[in-house]
Short mmCIF file of C-alpha atoms in Angstrom, two decimals:
data_model
loop_
_atom_site.label_atom_id
_atom_site.label_comp_id
_atom_site.label_asym_id
_atom_site.label_seq_id
_atom_site.Cartn_x
_atom_site.Cartn_y
_atom_site.Cartn_z
CA GLY A 1 29.04 26.09 121.13
CA PHE A 2 27.67 28.88 118.77
CA GLU A 3 31.27 31.45 118.86
CA ALA A 4 33.34 28.34 118.83
CA ALA A 5 31.27 27.79 115.97
CA LYS A 6 32.03 31.55 114.58
CA LYS A 7 35.50 30.75 114.41
CA SER A 8 35.28 27.83 112.59
CA ASN A 9 36.96 25.69 115.88
CA PHE A 10 34.55 22.65 114.97
CA ASP A 11 35.44 20.85 117.35
CA ILE A 12 34.81 22.93 120.51
CA ALA A 13 32.00 23.38 118.99
CA ASP A 14 30.73 19.74 118.61
CA TYR A 15 31.16 19.47 122.34
CA TYR A 16 29.16 22.15 122.99
CA TYR A 17 27.15 21.85 120.85
CA LYS A 18 26.71 17.82 122.22
CA LYS A 19 26.23 19.37 125.61
CA GLY A 20 23.16 20.80 125.80
CA GLU A 21 22.00 18.55 123.18
CA ASP A 22 21.79 16.46 125.73
CA VAL A 23 20.77 18.50 128.64
CA ILE A 24 17.95 19.38 126.88
CA LYS A 25 16.75 15.94 126.06
CA ASN A 26 17.10 15.57 130.19
CA SER A 27 16.23 18.98 131.50
CA GLY A 28 12.70 17.82 132.53
CA PHE A 29 11.56 21.56 130.87
CA ASP A 30 7.91 21.07 130.67
CA ASP A 31 6.33 22.37 126.44
CA ASN A 32 6.38 25.84 126.94
CA ILE A 33 9.75 26.44 128.33
CA LEU A 34 10.66 24.03 125.59
CA LYS A 35 10.08 26.40 123.11
CA TYR A 36 11.33 29.03 123.99
CA LEU A 37 14.36 27.00 124.23
CA ASN A 38 14.61 25.90 120.77
CA ILE A 39 14.40 29.50 119.64
CA TYR A 40 17.10 29.86 120.53
CA VAL A 41 19.17 26.81 120.01
CA THR A 42 18.00 26.82 116.02
CA PRO A 43 19.39 29.72 114.28
CA LYS A 44 22.81 28.48 116.24
CA LEU A 45 22.52 24.96 115.88
CA SER A 46 21.54 26.62 112.04
CA TYR A 47 24.94 28.53 111.37
CA TYR A 48 26.76 25.82 112.83
CA HIS A 49 25.22 23.22 109.80
CA TYR A 50 26.29 25.81 107.97
CA LYS A 51 29.66 26.75 108.94
CA LYS A 52 30.58 23.52 108.85
CA GLY A 53 28.87 23.55 104.70
CA ASN A 54 26.74 21.21 105.58
CA TYR A 55 24.19 23.04 103.76
CA GLU A 56 21.36 20.73 102.58
CA THR A 57 20.64 20.51 107.29
CA ALA A 58 21.47 24.38 107.61
CA ASN A 59 18.69 24.87 105.16
CA GLU A 60 16.66 22.14 107.14
CA LEU A 61 17.04 24.09 110.88
CA THR A 62 16.64 26.97 109.43
CA TRP A 63 13.02 26.72 108.51
CA LYS A 64 11.98 25.62 111.68
CA SER A 65 13.12 28.76 113.66
CA LEU A 66 11.68 30.48 110.87
CA PHE A 67 8.26 28.27 111.65
CA GLU A 68 9.35 28.26 116.01
CA THR A 69 9.66 32.49 115.86
CA GLU A 70 5.76 32.03 114.24
CA GLU A 71 4.53 30.63 116.38
CA ILE A 72 5.17 33.43 119.25
CA GLU A 73 5.52 36.37 116.98
CA THR A 74 1.89 37.68 117.27
CA GLU A 75 2.34 38.27 121.14
CA PHE A 76 5.77 39.60 120.94
CA PRO A 77 5.21 41.79 117.53
CA ASN A 78 8.99 42.61 116.50
CA MET A 79 9.20 38.21 115.92
CA HIS A 80 8.52 39.41 112.48
CA MET A 81 11.28 40.87 112.03
CA ALA A 82 13.75 37.53 113.71
CA LYS A 83 11.37 35.17 110.89
CA ILE A 84 12.23 37.30 108.19
CA GLN A 85 16.06 36.93 109.54
CA GLN A 86 15.49 33.52 109.14
CA LEU A 87 13.72 33.28 105.71
CA HIS A 88 17.47 34.72 104.74
CA ASN A 89 19.67 33.17 105.83
CA ILE A 90 17.71 30.78 104.01
CA ALA A 91 18.92 32.29 101.36
CA ARG A 92 22.25 32.94 102.42
CA VAL A 93 22.62 28.91 102.37
CA ALA A 94 20.84 29.33 99.04
CA VAL A 95 24.15 31.85 97.99
CA LYS A 96 26.49 28.37 98.65
CA GLN A 97 24.75 26.42 96.82
CA LYS A 98 25.28 28.78 93.80
CA LYS A 99 21.60 28.04 93.63
CA TYR A 100 21.87 31.35 92.72
CA ASP A 101 17.90 31.68 91.42
CA GLU A 102 16.20 30.45 94.44
CA ALA A 103 18.20 32.39 96.23
CA HIS A 104 17.24 35.79 93.50
CA THR A 105 13.41 34.20 94.46
CA TYR A 106 13.89 34.96 99.08
CA GLU A 107 15.25 38.25 98.74
CA LYS A 108 13.37 39.45 95.76
CA ALA A 109 9.95 38.01 98.33
CA ILE A 110 11.32 39.52 101.94
CA LEU A 111 12.27 43.34 99.75
CA ASP A 112 8.92 43.43 97.70
CA TYR A 113 7.52 42.64 101.20
CA HIS A 114 9.36 45.16 102.52
CA MET A 115 9.30 48.05 100.50
CA LEU A 116 5.88 46.94 98.56
CA HIS A 117 4.35 45.48 101.20
CA LYS A 118 4.17 43.13 98.50
CA ILE A 119 2.79 39.33 100.24
CA PRO A 120 5.68 36.49 100.10
CA ASP A 121 4.16 33.74 98.77
CA LEU A 122 5.99 31.46 100.44
CA PRO A 123 5.43 28.80 103.48
CA GLY A 124 4.47 30.80 106.82
CA LYS A 125 2.04 33.78 107.57
CA TRP A 126 2.54 37.29 106.46
CA SER A 127 0.65 39.85 105.93
CA THR A 128 0.93 43.73 105.96
CA ALA A 129 -0.29 44.09 109.84
CA LEU A 130 2.00 42.03 111.07
CA LEU A 131 4.40 43.77 109.30
CA LYS A 132 2.88 47.02 109.86
CA ASN A 133 3.26 45.81 114.01
CA CYS A 134 7.51 45.62 114.23
CA ASP A 135 8.97 48.57 115.01
CA GLU A 136 10.32 51.03 111.76
CA GLU A 137 13.37 51.17 112.88
CA LEU A 138 14.06 47.35 112.27
CA ILE A 139 12.42 46.80 109.01
CA SER A 140 15.37 49.53 107.64
CA LEU A 141 17.64 47.96 109.66
CA MET A 142 16.55 44.89 107.61
CA THR A 143 16.36 46.17 103.85
CA PHE A 144 19.30 47.38 103.77
CA GLN A 145 21.04 44.07 105.51
CA VAL A 146 18.86 42.12 102.06
CA PHE A 147 19.92 44.98 99.42
CA SER A 148 23.31 45.59 99.76
CA GLU A 149 24.00 41.37 99.98
CA LYS A 150 22.45 41.57 96.70
CA MET A 151 24.68 44.44 96.02
CA VAL A 152 27.93 42.23 96.92
CA ASN A 153 26.47 39.61 95.31
CA LEU A 154 26.28 41.04 92.21
CA MET A 155 29.73 42.34 92.52
CA LEU A 156 30.80 38.90 93.34
CA PHE A 157 28.20 36.08 91.31
CA PRO A 158 27.99 38.43 88.11
CA ASP A 159 27.38 35.26 85.73
CA VAL A 160 23.48 34.79 87.17
CA ASP A 161 22.87 36.90 89.68
CA GLU A 162 24.36 39.91 87.61
CA LYS A 163 21.30 39.51 85.35
CA LEU A 164 18.70 38.51 88.35
CA ALA A 165 19.57 41.00 90.45
CA LEU A 166 19.92 44.12 87.32
CA ASP A 167 16.75 42.66 86.47
CA TYR A 168 14.95 43.25 89.78
CA PHE A 169 16.39 46.69 90.61
CA VAL A 170 15.24 48.44 86.71
CA THR A 171 11.04 47.34 89.15
CA LEU A 172 12.29 48.73 92.18
CA ASP A 173 11.27 51.99 92.14
CA GLN A 174 7.39 52.62 93.65
CA PHE A 175 8.69 51.76 97.39
CA VAL A 176 5.58 52.40 99.86
CA PRO A 177 6.81 55.77 101.66
CA GLY A 178 8.40 56.28 105.27
CA PHE A 179 11.53 53.55 105.60
CA PRO A 180 15.09 56.08 106.47
CA GLY A 181 17.30 56.53 102.83
CA ASP A 182 14.08 55.66 100.46
CA GLU A 183 14.79 58.71 97.82
CA THR A 184 18.62 56.72 98.12
CA TYR A 185 17.02 53.35 97.02
CA ILE A 186 14.58 55.71 94.82
CA ALA A 187 17.79 56.98 92.61
CA PHE A 188 19.60 53.93 93.40
CA SER A 189 17.33 51.90 91.22
CA LYS A 190 16.44 54.43 88.75
CA ALA A 191 20.15 54.68 88.04
CA ILE A 192 20.57 50.50 87.01
CA TYR A 193 17.23 50.81 85.25
CA SER A 194 19.26 53.10 82.89
CA LEU A 195 22.32 51.33 82.94
CA LYS A 196 19.51 48.30 81.62
CA ALA A 197 18.26 51.42 78.99
CA SER A 198 22.09 52.56 78.05
CA ASP A 199 21.13 56.30 79.73
CA ASP A 200 24.04 57.36 80.19
CA GLU A 201 22.70 61.04 80.55
CA ALA A 202 20.46 59.89 83.34
CA LEU A 203 22.72 57.50 84.88
CA LEU A 204 25.24 59.57 85.20
CA ASN A 205 22.26 62.24 87.21
CA TYR A 206 20.92 59.72 88.93
CA SER A 207 24.44 58.11 89.89
CA GLU A 208 25.54 61.53 90.83
CA GLU A 209 22.53 61.58 93.27
CA VAL A 210 23.63 58.79 95.18
CA LEU A 211 26.36 59.80 95.24
CA SER A 212 26.02 62.28 97.18
CA LYS A 213 24.14 60.98 99.70
CA GLY A 214 25.91 60.70 103.23
CA TYR A 215 24.75 57.58 104.30
CA THR A 216 28.36 55.39 104.52
CA ARG A 217 26.60 52.24 104.99
CA PHE A 218 25.24 52.56 101.05
CA ASN A 219 28.73 52.57 100.17
CA ALA A 220 28.31 49.18 98.54
CA PHE A 221 25.38 51.01 96.54
CA LYS A 222 27.71 54.04 95.68
CA HIS A 223 31.16 52.39 94.59
CA TYR A 224 28.55 49.81 92.08
CA LEU A 225 28.22 53.29 89.97
CA ILE A 226 31.76 54.31 90.18
CA LEU A 227 32.82 50.95 88.36
CA GLN A 228 29.66 51.61 85.84
#
């Protein structure tokens, strides 16, 4: 069903999701097995509704998935990143609904949590201890995912999101050191600050620093600065 939903083959997806629901309902599995099964199934069901444009249902299911994942993150520390993935998915749903302020709130919470170790003022359990127990590479990848999608939103939805994004990037220069590519995030943020301050010389210097970095994953940042 999930693979069919990814390809927008909704007739096939409908059939398999309904079949799966019936199997689970009549399985007789104990609560512990159902707990882990739901952790696997709920995000896929959320994605199905996201693809169909049922954004309210997708939002509800994504929050459900976040809380289900939370139940096992102490036992499996890296599942904390899976929970953050669901929070980012909630932001993605909000973008589809053109609720840019709401999406920005979630994106900002994730980036502040990862980069500045600020505890999100959001439902759920959040702590620096949970964060530090995660694999550093997973944190780095999730940070890049959220940061880079913020860049895409900045380029695609300039009316509201541009102000939110630019104002936010200006504040991102006090990172907790230690993750791969953090010098590029810092240089990019300082370039944005220079852009907002109309400091052309500083903008040029920091832009050159970003452009000189070898990471291809930062290409969206480079494209944005070139366009300026």
